[in-house]
Amino acid sequence: MTTSKRQRTSDDQAPGPSSNNAPDPRILARCQAAAQLSATDVKKLEVELARYLLFADKKNIPVKRADIVKHVLKEQPKLLPAVLEGSRRYLKQTFDFSVAEIDYNKTKYYLLKNNVQLPNLQILLRPEHAQRQLALLIVILSFIHMANNSLEETDLWDSLKILGVDRTEAHVEFGDAEKLLNEFVKQMYLEKQKVSTSKGQATLFKWGMRAYHEISMADVLQLVASIYDVDVEVWKKQFSSHEGALDVD
Amino acid sequence: AVVSTQSTGSGTVDLQDHVTKINSQLSVLFLEVRKGTCENTGSKYYAFVNCQEDEISKLASNYSAQDFAYFRKMIEQIILSDEGCIHSTDSLTLCNNLGEQKKMSYANAKVLLRGWCNERWLIEDRSSNSFQLGPRAIIELGQYIQSAYGEHVTNCSLCMTVCVYGQRCEDCNTKFHNHCKQRLMSGNLDQVRCPHCKSEWS
């Protein structure tokens, strides 16, 4: 899947492979400069950060820089760049995961990315109920995209109701649909924005920071086009909105 | 994640080789791919487990303190029971007795139970309307069960690992996993004898 360049992201450039598991001497030097740490201490931090990122990934919520500093680095933010580099090495060597760093709202977030080449495999590796939730998410994202990335809450629910997902009734698969949507917001796939309009307060749904990062708008538009059995170019506005932003991998 | 395997001759040897290689990389992160067998179906499973309970892993869980209390009560009841399972109705009444935690609603308990069955912590046996320990519980908590409930649990006399759900010989009182006994007895349908004391199996 291609990613849009909307948010500044930097993936890791992992240092060269190491034959043993001792910390990289440069990393060690930097950590020792920032705080009096032995090689064992540094390795312990690298392992803990790697574990922290793995467990956070399991919960599917992007990790804030502040949380890393608090829970792993015990309030020593200077250690982060060096320790992160070491953790990246473990994650890359063991799982072929890379750690993506995303800036959003003046906060840095960290996400694990699976470098497995087959995109379908990435989806199939998730548990079944998660796959179905992902399907609902894609549908919601397509609604928002077709509304030029700003869809009123009431309109969204009207559209979902047509598909049998009701805000007020428990869905046979998704349960409390509103709760699920709030989960998506927490996971940063969707964004909720409160605005004042002439008619009063309204809530708008937009693509979340993470949706931009992980899902391609072009793919979503292609999906809609295939459902309507037309060419993608039919929707000129949406098509041009992301044409210039595509990464060609 | 818990994955079931099908062993097919040389295929198994290769898989185990791979797992061993993977584990040599995982060990530095205190993670492991561990093998186990489901006590209910006899199917073999691999599970990706965390080997170190620390601050970091505690942050990972989606469950509340109350959920944990209920889970601990469930597995305790199953382990301490004679049959290695707990009847569905009894599993619900446990909600009322969570010690320090306040009572849980039956509806909430049902949702949790369903989730734990999905994750293979528990298995629901529809025919007997009861819950047993699932392959994930056996694989991840095997050592914990041994150390916390040592006096109350017996090992299977055939494979020498913890046996919570299985059969017991009435004469010599030894316990066996259904699948362990099955493997031994296959082909000898008329002479069903206890593998340990050789008396006729009733």
Short mmCIF file of C-alpha atoms in Angstrom, two decimals:
data_model
loop_
_atom_site.label_atom_id
_atom_site.label_comp_id
_atom_site.label_asym_id
_atom_site.label_seq_id
_atom_site.Cartn_x
_atom_site.Cartn_y
_atom_site.Cartn_z
CA MET A 1 0.00 0.00 0.00
CA THR A 2 1.27 3.46 -0.74
CA THR A 3 1.31 6.12 1.92
CA SER A 4 0.39 9.74 1.47
CA LYS A 5 2.92 12.37 2.42
CA ARG A 6 0.49 14.44 4.40
CA GLN A 7 2.19 13.96 7.74
CA ARG A 8 5.94 14.09 8.11
CA THR A 9 7.14 10.60 8.83
CA SER A 10 10.56 9.17 9.24
CA ASP A 11 11.17 5.46 9.19
CA ASP A 12 14.29 4.02 10.65
CA GLN A 13 17.57 3.58 8.91
CA ALA A 14 18.75 0.64 10.94
CA PRO A 15 22.47 0.51 11.69
CA GLY A 16 24.42 -2.37 10.19
CA PRO A 17 23.77 -5.88 11.51
CA SER A 18 25.56 -6.71 14.73
CA SER A 19 26.88 -10.15 15.44
CA ASN A 20 26.03 -10.09 19.13
CA ASN A 21 23.37 -8.34 21.19
CA ALA A 22 25.60 -5.77 22.86
CA PRO A 23 24.55 -2.16 22.38
CA ASP A 24 26.10 -0.27 19.49
CA PRO A 25 29.18 1.57 20.84
CA ARG A 26 27.94 4.90 19.48
CA ILE A 27 24.59 4.43 21.22
CA LEU A 28 26.33 3.42 24.39
CA ALA A 29 28.50 6.52 24.26
CA ARG A 30 25.48 8.76 23.83
CA CYS A 31 23.60 7.15 26.71
CA GLN A 32 26.59 7.37 28.95
CA ALA A 33 26.97 11.01 28.11
CA ALA A 34 23.36 11.73 29.01
CA ALA A 35 23.27 9.67 32.20
CA GLN A 36 25.70 7.40 33.98
CA LEU A 37 24.68 4.11 32.39
CA SER A 38 26.55 0.87 31.90
CA ALA A 39 26.31 -1.27 28.79
CA THR A 40 23.96 -3.62 30.63
CA ASP A 41 21.70 -0.73 31.61
CA VAL A 42 21.52 0.50 28.05
CA LYS A 43 20.75 -2.96 26.71
CA LYS A 44 18.02 -3.34 29.34
CA LEU A 45 16.42 -0.08 28.20
CA GLU A 46 16.61 -1.05 24.54
CA VAL A 47 14.87 -4.35 25.33
CA GLU A 48 12.24 -2.64 27.45
CA LEU A 49 11.46 -0.08 24.80
CA ALA A 50 11.22 -2.78 22.15
CA ARG A 51 8.81 -4.71 24.38
CA TYR A 52 6.85 -1.55 25.14
CA LEU A 53 6.39 -0.84 21.42
CA LEU A 54 5.38 -4.46 20.79
CA PHE A 55 2.77 -4.48 23.54
CA ALA A 56 1.40 -1.09 22.52
CA ASP A 57 1.10 -2.38 18.97
CA LYS A 58 -0.98 -5.25 20.31
CA LYS A 59 -3.41 -2.69 21.74
CA ASN A 60 -3.38 -0.94 18.38
CA ILE A 61 -2.93 2.53 19.86
CA PRO A 62 -0.02 4.74 18.75
CA VAL A 63 2.47 5.49 21.48
CA LYS A 64 3.17 9.03 22.60
CA ARG A 65 6.73 10.14 23.10
CA ALA A 66 5.79 11.35 26.58
CA ASP A 67 4.58 7.88 27.54
CA ILE A 68 7.87 6.34 26.47
CA VAL A 69 9.79 8.85 28.54
CA LYS A 70 7.56 8.17 31.51
CA HIS A 71 7.23 4.38 31.47
CA VAL A 72 10.46 3.21 29.92
CA LEU A 73 13.05 5.92 30.37
CA LYS A 74 11.99 6.95 33.86
CA GLU A 75 11.82 10.65 33.00
CA GLN A 76 15.13 10.88 31.15
CA PRO A 77 14.09 12.16 27.74
CA LYS A 78 17.67 12.71 26.54
CA LEU A 79 18.09 8.96 26.31
CA LEU A 80 15.29 8.50 23.82
CA PRO A 81 17.05 8.91 20.46
CA ALA A 82 19.86 6.58 21.39
CA VAL A 83 17.73 3.91 23.08
CA LEU A 84 15.20 4.06 20.26
CA GLU A 85 17.91 3.34 17.74
CA GLY A 86 18.87 0.22 19.67
CA SER A 87 15.25 -0.92 20.02
CA ARG A 88 14.74 -0.39 16.30
CA ARG A 89 17.59 -2.78 15.66
CA TYR A 90 16.00 -5.51 17.79
CA LEU A 91 12.61 -5.06 16.19
CA LYS A 92 14.06 -5.04 12.70
CA GLN A 93 16.28 -8.08 13.23
CA THR A 94 13.70 -10.17 15.01
CA PHE A 95 10.42 -9.24 13.35
CA ASP A 96 11.31 -7.03 10.38
CA PHE A 97 9.25 -4.29 11.99
CA SER A 98 10.18 -0.69 11.50
CA VAL A 99 9.25 2.07 13.90
CA ALA A 100 7.53 4.99 12.24
CA GLU A 101 7.70 8.37 13.90
CA ILE A 102 4.78 10.67 13.20
CA ASP A 103 4.40 14.31 14.14
CA TYR A 104 0.88 15.39 14.82
CA ASN A 105 -0.53 18.23 16.88
CA LYS A 106 2.92 19.02 18.21
CA THR A 107 3.21 15.52 19.66
CA LYS A 108 5.43 12.72 18.42
CA TYR A 109 3.83 9.33 18.00
CA TYR A 110 5.42 5.97 17.37
CA LEU A 111 3.95 3.07 15.44
CA LEU A 112 5.18 -0.32 14.42
CA LYS A 113 5.10 -1.12 10.74
CA ASN A 114 5.22 -4.62 9.41
CA ASN A 115 7.56 -4.80 6.43
CA VAL A 116 6.08 -8.03 5.12
CA GLN A 117 5.68 -7.38 1.44
CA LEU A 118 2.29 -8.93 0.87
CA PRO A 119 -0.36 -6.40 1.93
CA ASN A 120 -3.17 -8.95 2.09
CA LEU A 121 -1.17 -11.09 4.47
CA GLN A 122 -0.94 -8.18 6.88
CA ILE A 123 -4.71 -8.03 7.09
CA LEU A 124 -5.20 -11.79 7.30
CA LEU A 125 -2.79 -12.00 10.22
CA ARG A 126 -5.22 -10.09 12.36
CA PRO A 127 -7.94 -11.91 14.28
CA GLU A 128 -11.21 -12.28 12.43
CA HIS A 129 -13.21 -9.80 14.41
CA ALA A 130 -10.47 -7.22 13.81
CA GLN A 131 -10.64 -7.85 10.08
CA ARG A 132 -14.37 -7.18 10.08
CA GLN A 133 -13.88 -4.01 12.09
CA LEU A 134 -11.30 -2.95 9.52
CA ALA A 135 -13.87 -3.47 6.78
CA LEU A 136 -16.27 -1.15 8.57
CA LEU A 137 -13.48 1.38 9.02
CA ILE A 138 -12.67 1.38 5.32
CA VAL A 139 -16.33 1.95 4.51
CA ILE A 140 -16.45 4.90 6.92
CA LEU A 141 -13.24 6.32 5.51
CA SER A 142 -14.66 6.08 2.01
CA PHE A 143 -17.79 7.95 3.10
CA ILE A 144 -15.61 10.69 4.55
CA HIS A 145 -13.36 10.81 1.51
CA MET A 146 -16.31 11.15 -0.87
CA ALA A 147 -17.55 14.02 1.30
CA ASN A 148 -14.20 15.75 0.74
CA ASN A 149 -12.81 14.76 4.07
CA SER A 150 -15.42 16.37 6.22
CA LEU A 151 -18.56 14.47 7.09
CA GLU A 152 -21.12 15.55 9.62
CA GLU A 153 -21.82 13.04 12.35
CA THR A 154 -25.54 12.81 11.61
CA ASP A 155 -24.87 12.24 7.90
CA LEU A 156 -22.39 9.51 8.71
CA TRP A 157 -24.87 7.67 10.89
CA ASP A 158 -27.58 8.05 8.25
CA SER A 159 -25.29 6.39 5.72
CA LEU A 160 -24.33 3.65 8.14
CA LYS A 161 -27.95 2.98 8.94
CA ILE A 162 -28.56 2.18 5.28
CA LEU A 163 -25.89 -0.52 5.66
CA GLY A 164 -27.58 -1.87 8.75
CA VAL A 165 -25.29 -0.30 11.33
CA ASP A 166 -27.45 1.61 13.74
CA ARG A 167 -26.20 4.05 16.32
CA THR A 168 -28.80 2.99 18.85
CA GLU A 169 -29.14 -0.75 18.30
CA ALA A 170 -26.61 -3.43 19.09
CA HIS A 171 -25.15 -4.78 15.84
CA VAL A 172 -24.86 -8.52 15.46
CA GLU A 173 -21.16 -8.26 14.60
CA PHE A 174 -19.99 -4.90 15.89
CA GLY A 175 -22.07 -4.62 19.04
CA ASP A 176 -22.19 -1.03 20.20
CA ALA A 177 -21.34 0.73 16.94
CA GLU A 178 -20.86 4.13 18.55
CA LYS A 179 -18.37 2.63 20.98
CA LEU A 180 -16.48 1.10 18.06
CA LEU A 181 -16.31 4.42 16.28
CA ASN A 182 -14.90 6.00 19.42
CA GLU A 183 -12.31 3.21 19.47
CA PHE A 184 -11.33 4.18 15.95
CA VAL A 185 -10.92 7.75 17.12
CA LYS A 186 -8.75 6.57 20.00
CA GLN A 187 -6.64 4.53 17.60
CA MET A 188 -6.34 7.67 15.48
CA TYR A 189 -7.94 6.22 12.39
CA LEU A 190 -10.75 8.76 12.65
CA GLU A 191 -10.82 12.29 13.90
CA LYS A 192 -13.73 14.11 15.46
CA GLN A 193 -13.90 17.86 15.18
CA LYS A 194 -16.44 20.05 16.92
CA VAL A 195 -17.39 23.16 15.00
CA SER A 196 -19.88 25.95 15.42
CA THR A 197 -22.12 26.42 12.44
CA SER A 198 -25.00 28.70 11.77
CA LYS A 199 -27.26 25.91 12.95
CA GLY A 200 -25.35 25.48 16.19
CA GLN A 201 -22.79 22.91 17.32
CA ALA A 202 -21.85 20.16 14.90
CA THR A 203 -19.40 17.27 15.00
CA LEU A 204 -17.39 16.51 11.89
CA PHE A 205 -15.67 13.25 11.11
CA LYS A 206 -12.37 13.31 9.26
CA TRP A 207 -9.62 10.90 8.36
CA GLY A 208 -7.34 10.42 11.36
CA MET A 209 -3.60 10.84 11.31
CA ARG A 210 -3.10 7.09 11.31
CA ALA A 211 -5.49 6.50 8.42
CA TYR A 212 -3.38 8.85 6.29
CA HIS A 213 -0.30 6.98 7.30
CA GLU A 214 -1.51 3.43 6.77
CA ILE A 215 -4.22 3.58 4.14
CA SER A 216 -4.03 5.01 0.68
CA MET A 217 -6.74 7.40 -0.42
CA ALA A 218 -6.26 6.22 -3.96
CA ASP A 219 -7.09 2.66 -2.91
CA VAL A 220 -10.20 3.83 -1.11
CA LEU A 221 -11.38 5.78 -4.15
CA GLN A 222 -10.66 2.76 -6.29
CA LEU A 223 -12.84 0.68 -3.97
CA VAL A 224 -15.75 3.09 -4.32
CA ALA A 225 -15.28 3.17 -8.09
CA SER A 226 -15.36 -0.61 -8.30
CA ILE A 227 -18.60 -0.74 -6.30
CA TYR A 228 -20.24 1.74 -8.64
CA ASP A 229 -18.51 0.13 -11.60
CA VAL A 230 -17.16 3.39 -12.98
CA ASP A 231 -13.76 4.87 -13.60
CA VAL A 232 -11.96 6.53 -10.75
CA GLU A 233 -11.66 9.80 -12.66
CA VAL A 234 -15.42 10.29 -12.47
CA TRP A 235 -14.94 11.90 -9.08
CA LYS A 236 -12.61 14.64 -10.22
CA LYS A 237 -12.33 16.45 -6.91
CA GLN A 238 -11.38 13.40 -4.87
CA PHE A 239 -9.10 12.07 -7.56
CA SER A 240 -7.11 15.28 -7.81
CA SER A 241 -6.96 15.75 -4.04
CA HIS A 242 -4.55 12.88 -3.66
CA GLU A 243 -3.00 12.51 -7.07
CA GLY A 244 -0.16 14.82 -6.26
CA ALA A 245 0.45 13.37 -2.82
CA LEU A 246 1.11 9.77 -3.78
CA ASP A 247 4.40 8.10 -3.06
CA VAL A 248 5.47 5.99 -5.95
CA ASP A 249 7.24 3.06 -4.29
CA ALA B 1 -1.59 -15.42 19.08
CA VAL B 2 -2.28 -19.14 19.26
CA VAL B 3 -1.84 -21.22 16.14
CA SER B 4 -2.73 -24.85 15.69
CA THR B 5 -0.35 -27.11 13.84
CA GLN B 6 -0.70 -30.28 11.88
CA SER B 7 2.28 -32.52 12.14
CA THR B 8 3.12 -34.32 8.95
CA GLY B 9 6.26 -36.40 9.30
CA SER B 10 9.34 -34.50 8.18
CA GLY B 11 7.30 -31.30 8.09
CA THR B 12 7.25 -31.30 11.88
CA VAL B 13 11.01 -31.51 12.17
CA ASP B 14 11.49 -28.46 9.96
CA LEU B 15 8.90 -26.50 11.87
CA GLN B 16 10.55 -27.25 15.19
CA ASP B 17 13.92 -26.19 13.74
CA HIS B 18 12.44 -22.87 12.71
CA VAL B 19 10.80 -22.38 16.07
CA THR B 20 14.07 -23.05 17.84
CA LYS B 21 15.86 -20.51 15.64
CA ILE B 22 13.12 -17.97 16.21
CA ASN B 23 13.26 -18.50 19.96
CA SER B 24 17.01 -17.88 20.04
CA GLN B 25 16.26 -14.39 18.69
CA LEU B 26 13.22 -13.85 20.88
CA SER B 27 14.85 -14.82 24.15
CA VAL B 28 16.68 -11.51 24.51
CA LEU B 29 13.26 -9.80 24.45
CA PHE B 30 11.85 -12.24 27.03
CA LEU B 31 9.43 -13.64 24.50
CA GLU B 32 8.98 -17.20 23.34
CA VAL B 33 7.11 -19.41 20.93
CA ARG B 34 5.92 -22.27 23.07
CA LYS B 35 4.29 -25.56 22.20
CA GLY B 36 1.33 -27.20 23.91
CA THR B 37 -1.63 -29.49 23.46
CA CYS B 38 -5.29 -28.72 23.95
CA GLU B 39 -6.68 -30.91 26.71
CA ASN B 40 -10.09 -31.00 25.08
CA THR B 41 -9.34 -31.78 21.44
CA GLY B 42 -5.78 -33.07 21.57
CA SER B 43 -4.77 -30.58 18.86
CA LYS B 44 -1.25 -29.24 19.05
CA TYR B 45 -0.75 -25.50 19.37
CA TYR B 46 2.02 -22.94 19.24
CA ALA B 47 1.59 -19.77 21.27
CA PHE B 48 3.56 -16.54 21.31
CA VAL B 49 4.08 -15.89 25.01
CA ASN B 50 5.59 -13.25 27.22
CA CYS B 51 8.11 -14.68 29.65
CA GLN B 52 8.56 -11.73 31.94
CA GLU B 53 5.78 -10.10 33.92
CA ASP B 54 6.91 -6.53 34.47
CA GLU B 55 5.66 -2.95 34.45
CA ILE B 56 5.77 -2.90 30.67
CA SER B 57 3.74 -6.04 30.09
CA LYS B 58 1.17 -4.98 32.67
CA LEU B 59 0.52 -1.85 30.61
CA ALA B 60 -0.26 -4.04 27.63
CA SER B 61 -3.42 -5.56 28.91
CA ASN B 62 -6.86 -4.38 27.91
CA TYR B 63 -8.44 -5.97 30.92
CA SER B 64 -9.38 -4.17 34.13
CA ALA B 65 -8.49 -5.25 37.64
CA GLN B 66 -12.02 -6.56 38.00
CA ASP B 67 -11.65 -8.63 34.79
CA PHE B 68 -8.44 -10.12 36.13
CA ALA B 69 -10.06 -11.00 39.42
CA TYR B 70 -12.84 -12.83 37.62
CA PHE B 71 -10.38 -14.66 35.37
CA ARG B 72 -8.28 -15.77 38.32
CA LYS B 73 -11.39 -17.06 40.06
CA MET B 74 -12.45 -18.96 36.93
CA ILE B 75 -9.17 -20.75 36.41
CA GLU B 76 -8.85 -21.46 40.11
CA GLN B 77 -12.25 -23.15 40.17
CA ILE B 78 -11.40 -25.17 37.10
CA ILE B 79 -8.05 -26.29 38.49
CA LEU B 80 -9.43 -27.21 41.90
CA SER B 81 -12.42 -29.10 40.51
CA ASP B 82 -12.42 -32.88 40.18
CA GLU B 83 -13.38 -32.91 36.53
CA GLY B 84 -11.13 -30.02 35.43
CA CYS B 85 -14.07 -27.93 34.29
CA ILE B 86 -16.68 -25.59 35.61
CA HIS B 87 -20.37 -25.60 34.80
CA SER B 88 -21.68 -22.54 32.98
CA THR B 89 -24.09 -21.55 35.72
CA ASP B 90 -21.38 -21.82 38.35
CA SER B 91 -19.12 -19.66 36.22
CA LEU B 92 -21.65 -16.87 36.39
CA THR B 93 -22.19 -17.03 40.13
CA LEU B 94 -18.46 -16.41 40.55
CA CYS B 95 -19.21 -12.81 39.59
CA ASN B 96 -20.67 -12.19 43.00
CA ASN B 97 -17.58 -13.22 44.81
CA LEU B 98 -14.61 -11.22 43.56
CA GLY B 99 -13.03 -10.34 46.89
CA GLU B 100 -11.87 -6.75 46.88
CA GLN B 101 -13.41 -5.99 43.52
CA LYS B 102 -17.07 -5.16 43.37
CA LYS B 103 -19.60 -7.54 41.86
CA MET B 104 -19.71 -7.96 38.11
CA SER B 105 -22.92 -8.17 36.12
CA TYR B 106 -23.77 -11.46 34.43
CA ALA B 107 -23.96 -9.65 31.10
CA ASN B 108 -20.43 -8.33 31.50
CA ALA B 109 -19.23 -11.77 32.55
CA LYS B 110 -20.73 -13.35 29.46
CA VAL B 111 -18.94 -10.87 27.21
CA LEU B 112 -15.64 -11.60 28.96
CA LEU B 113 -16.16 -15.36 28.76
CA ARG B 114 -16.85 -15.15 25.06
CA GLY B 115 -13.72 -13.05 24.55
CA TRP B 116 -11.60 -15.52 26.53
CA CYS B 117 -12.96 -18.40 24.47
CA ASN B 118 -12.06 -16.52 21.28
CA GLU B 119 -8.55 -16.04 22.58
CA ARG B 120 -8.34 -19.69 23.61
CA TRP B 121 -7.83 -19.00 27.30
CA LEU B 122 -10.95 -21.07 27.87
CA ILE B 123 -12.87 -23.66 25.92
CA GLU B 124 -16.60 -23.94 26.08
CA ASP B 125 -17.76 -27.52 25.92
CA ARG B 126 -21.29 -27.22 24.55
CA SER B 127 -22.21 -30.85 25.16
CA SER B 128 -21.61 -30.61 28.89
CA ASN B 129 -22.32 -26.87 29.11
CA SER B 130 -19.07 -26.20 30.89
CA PHE B 131 -15.79 -24.31 30.58
CA GLN B 132 -12.33 -25.86 30.55
CA LEU B 133 -8.85 -24.39 30.34
CA GLY B 134 -8.03 -23.63 26.74
CA PRO B 135 -4.69 -24.20 24.99
CA ARG B 136 -3.49 -20.67 25.68
CA ALA B 137 -4.02 -21.08 29.42
CA ILE B 138 -2.24 -24.45 29.36
CA ILE B 139 0.70 -23.04 27.41
CA GLU B 140 1.11 -19.67 29.11
CA LEU B 141 0.10 -20.57 32.63
CA GLY B 142 1.45 -24.14 32.84
CA GLN B 143 4.34 -23.17 35.09
CA TYR B 144 2.20 -20.86 37.18
CA ILE B 145 -0.36 -23.61 37.73
CA GLN B 146 2.40 -25.95 38.84
CA SER B 147 3.85 -23.51 41.34
CA ALA B 148 0.61 -22.03 42.69
CA TYR B 149 -1.50 -25.17 42.83
CA GLY B 150 1.17 -27.85 43.01
CA GLU B 151 -0.57 -29.96 45.63
CA HIS B 152 -3.88 -29.94 43.83
CA VAL B 153 -2.79 -30.79 40.33
CA THR B 154 -1.51 -34.10 39.04
CA ASN B 155 0.62 -34.70 36.03
CA CYS B 156 -0.46 -36.98 33.23
CA SER B 157 1.42 -40.25 33.80
CA LEU B 158 2.09 -40.59 30.10
CA CYS B 159 3.46 -37.19 29.07
CA MET B 160 4.40 -35.92 32.54
CA THR B 161 2.95 -32.47 32.06
CA VAL B 162 0.17 -30.81 34.03
CA CYS B 163 -3.18 -32.49 33.51
CA VAL B 164 -6.22 -30.48 34.52
CA TYR B 165 -8.80 -32.13 32.29
CA GLY B 166 -8.42 -35.83 31.65
CA GLN B 167 -9.26 -39.34 32.83
CA ARG B 168 -8.42 -41.01 36.09
CA CYS B 169 -7.91 -44.72 36.67
CA GLU B 170 -10.11 -45.77 39.56
CA ASP B 171 -7.73 -48.47 40.74
CA CYS B 172 -4.37 -46.78 40.81
CA ASN B 173 -5.61 -43.19 40.78
CA THR B 174 -3.24 -42.02 38.05
CA LYS B 175 -4.40 -39.37 35.63
CA PHE B 176 -4.09 -39.19 31.85
CA HIS B 177 -4.81 -36.69 29.14
CA ASN B 178 -7.52 -38.01 26.82
CA HIS B 179 -5.23 -37.49 23.84
CA CYS B 180 -2.27 -39.21 25.52
CA LYS B 181 -4.31 -42.28 26.34
CA GLN B 182 -5.89 -42.20 22.90
CA ARG B 183 -2.52 -42.31 21.21
CA LEU B 184 -1.44 -45.26 23.32
CA MET B 185 -4.65 -47.23 22.98
CA SER B 186 -5.20 -46.77 19.26
CA GLY B 187 -5.67 -50.12 17.65
CA ASN B 188 -6.40 -51.99 20.87
CA LEU B 189 -10.08 -51.37 21.17
CA ASP B 190 -11.04 -54.63 22.92
CA GLN B 191 -8.37 -54.52 25.60
CA VAL B 192 -8.84 -51.19 27.28
CA ARG B 193 -6.51 -51.26 30.24
CA CYS B 194 -4.98 -48.62 32.42
CA PRO B 195 -1.53 -47.81 31.00
CA HIS B 196 -0.15 -47.63 34.52
CA CYS B 197 -1.57 -50.47 36.59
CA LYS B 198 -2.90 -52.59 33.74
CA SER B 199 -6.25 -53.21 35.43
CA GLU B 200 -9.28 -53.14 33.21
CA TRP B 201 -10.51 -49.69 32.44
CA SER B 202 -14.07 -49.17 33.54
#
